[in-house]
Short mmCIF file of C-alpha atoms in Angstrom, two decimals:
data_model
loop_
_atom_site.label_atom_id
_atom_site.label_comp_id
_atom_site.label_asym_id
_atom_site.label_seq_id
_atom_site.Cartn_x
_atom_site.Cartn_y
_atom_site.Cartn_z
CA MET K 1 -35.37 61.82 92.75
CA SER K 2 -38.23 62.88 90.54
CA THR K 3 -41.42 64.15 92.40
CA SER K 4 -43.76 63.36 89.22
CA GLU K 5 -46.19 60.47 89.32
CA PRO K 6 -45.15 57.22 87.38
CA ALA K 7 -47.46 57.17 84.02
CA ALA K 8 -48.96 53.70 85.58
CA SER K 9 -50.41 55.69 88.54
CA ARG K 10 -51.88 58.62 86.62
CA PRO K 11 -55.67 58.05 85.64
CA SER K 12 -55.93 57.80 81.91
CA GLU K 13 -58.54 59.68 79.91
CA ASP K 14 -60.37 56.34 78.91
CA ARG K 15 -60.84 55.73 82.72
CA ALA K 16 -62.69 58.88 83.43
CA THR K 17 -65.95 58.49 84.71
CA PRO K 18 -68.93 59.31 82.24
CA ASP K 19 -70.94 62.69 82.91
CA ARG K 20 -74.15 60.20 82.86
CA LEU K 21 -73.00 58.52 85.86
CA LEU K 22 -71.78 61.73 87.83
CA HIS K 23 -74.95 63.64 87.95
CA ALA K 24 -78.46 62.74 89.30
CA ARG K 25 -81.15 62.44 86.68
CA THR K 26 -83.77 65.25 87.16
CA GLY K 27 -87.24 63.89 86.65
CA THR K 28 -86.64 60.56 88.37
CA ASP K 29 -87.88 59.55 91.89
CA VAL K 30 -85.80 61.36 94.66
CA SER K 31 -86.75 60.32 98.27
CA PRO K 32 -86.37 62.63 101.14
CA GLU K 33 -83.81 60.18 102.52
CA ASP K 34 -81.41 60.84 99.10
CA LEU K 35 -81.94 64.82 99.95
CA VAL K 36 -80.80 64.47 103.59
CA LEU K 37 -77.99 62.39 102.59
CA ALA K 38 -76.87 64.33 99.68
CA SER K 39 -76.84 67.29 101.91
CA GLY K 40 -74.54 65.45 104.30
CA LYS K 41 -76.89 65.49 107.11
CA ASP K 42 -77.93 62.71 109.38
CA LEU K 43 -81.18 60.83 108.73
CA THR K 44 -83.20 62.30 111.58
CA PRO K 45 -87.04 63.08 111.64
CA HIS K 46 -85.84 66.80 111.65
CA ASN K 47 -84.01 66.54 108.82
CA LEU K 48 -86.57 64.39 106.91
CA GLU K 49 -89.25 66.78 107.51
CA TRP K 50 -86.93 69.53 105.73
CA ALA K 51 -86.22 67.26 102.94
CA LYS K 52 -90.01 66.53 102.34
CA ARG K 53 -90.65 70.38 102.35
CA LYS K 54 -87.76 71.15 100.06
CA LEU K 55 -89.05 68.33 97.59
CA ALA K 56 -92.42 69.72 97.81
CA ALA K 57 -91.46 73.03 96.67
CA GLU K 58 -88.45 72.50 94.38
CA GLY K 59 -89.23 68.73 93.03
CA PRO K 60 -86.64 66.41 92.19
CA SER K 61 -84.20 69.34 90.85
CA ALA K 62 -83.77 70.01 94.96
CA LEU K 63 -81.17 67.07 94.52
CA GLU K 64 -79.22 68.45 91.52
CA LYS K 65 -78.86 71.89 93.53
CA LEU K 66 -76.86 69.98 96.21
CA LEU K 67 -74.78 67.98 94.00
CA PRO K 68 -71.64 69.26 92.37
#
């Protein structure tokens, strides 16, 4: 029995997610909630304050630094 995947179950290149959908767009509005969630943390007052400080210091690019 073969261990390779059938052709139908493999993702085709035409179904790949385009880069414009994979990355946040620097320069757009980024909320503290966005930053907290992107970091994998819970939405708590402490984490929201952390996100507000990080956004104030780094701007919207703070989100890009957290995302792959």
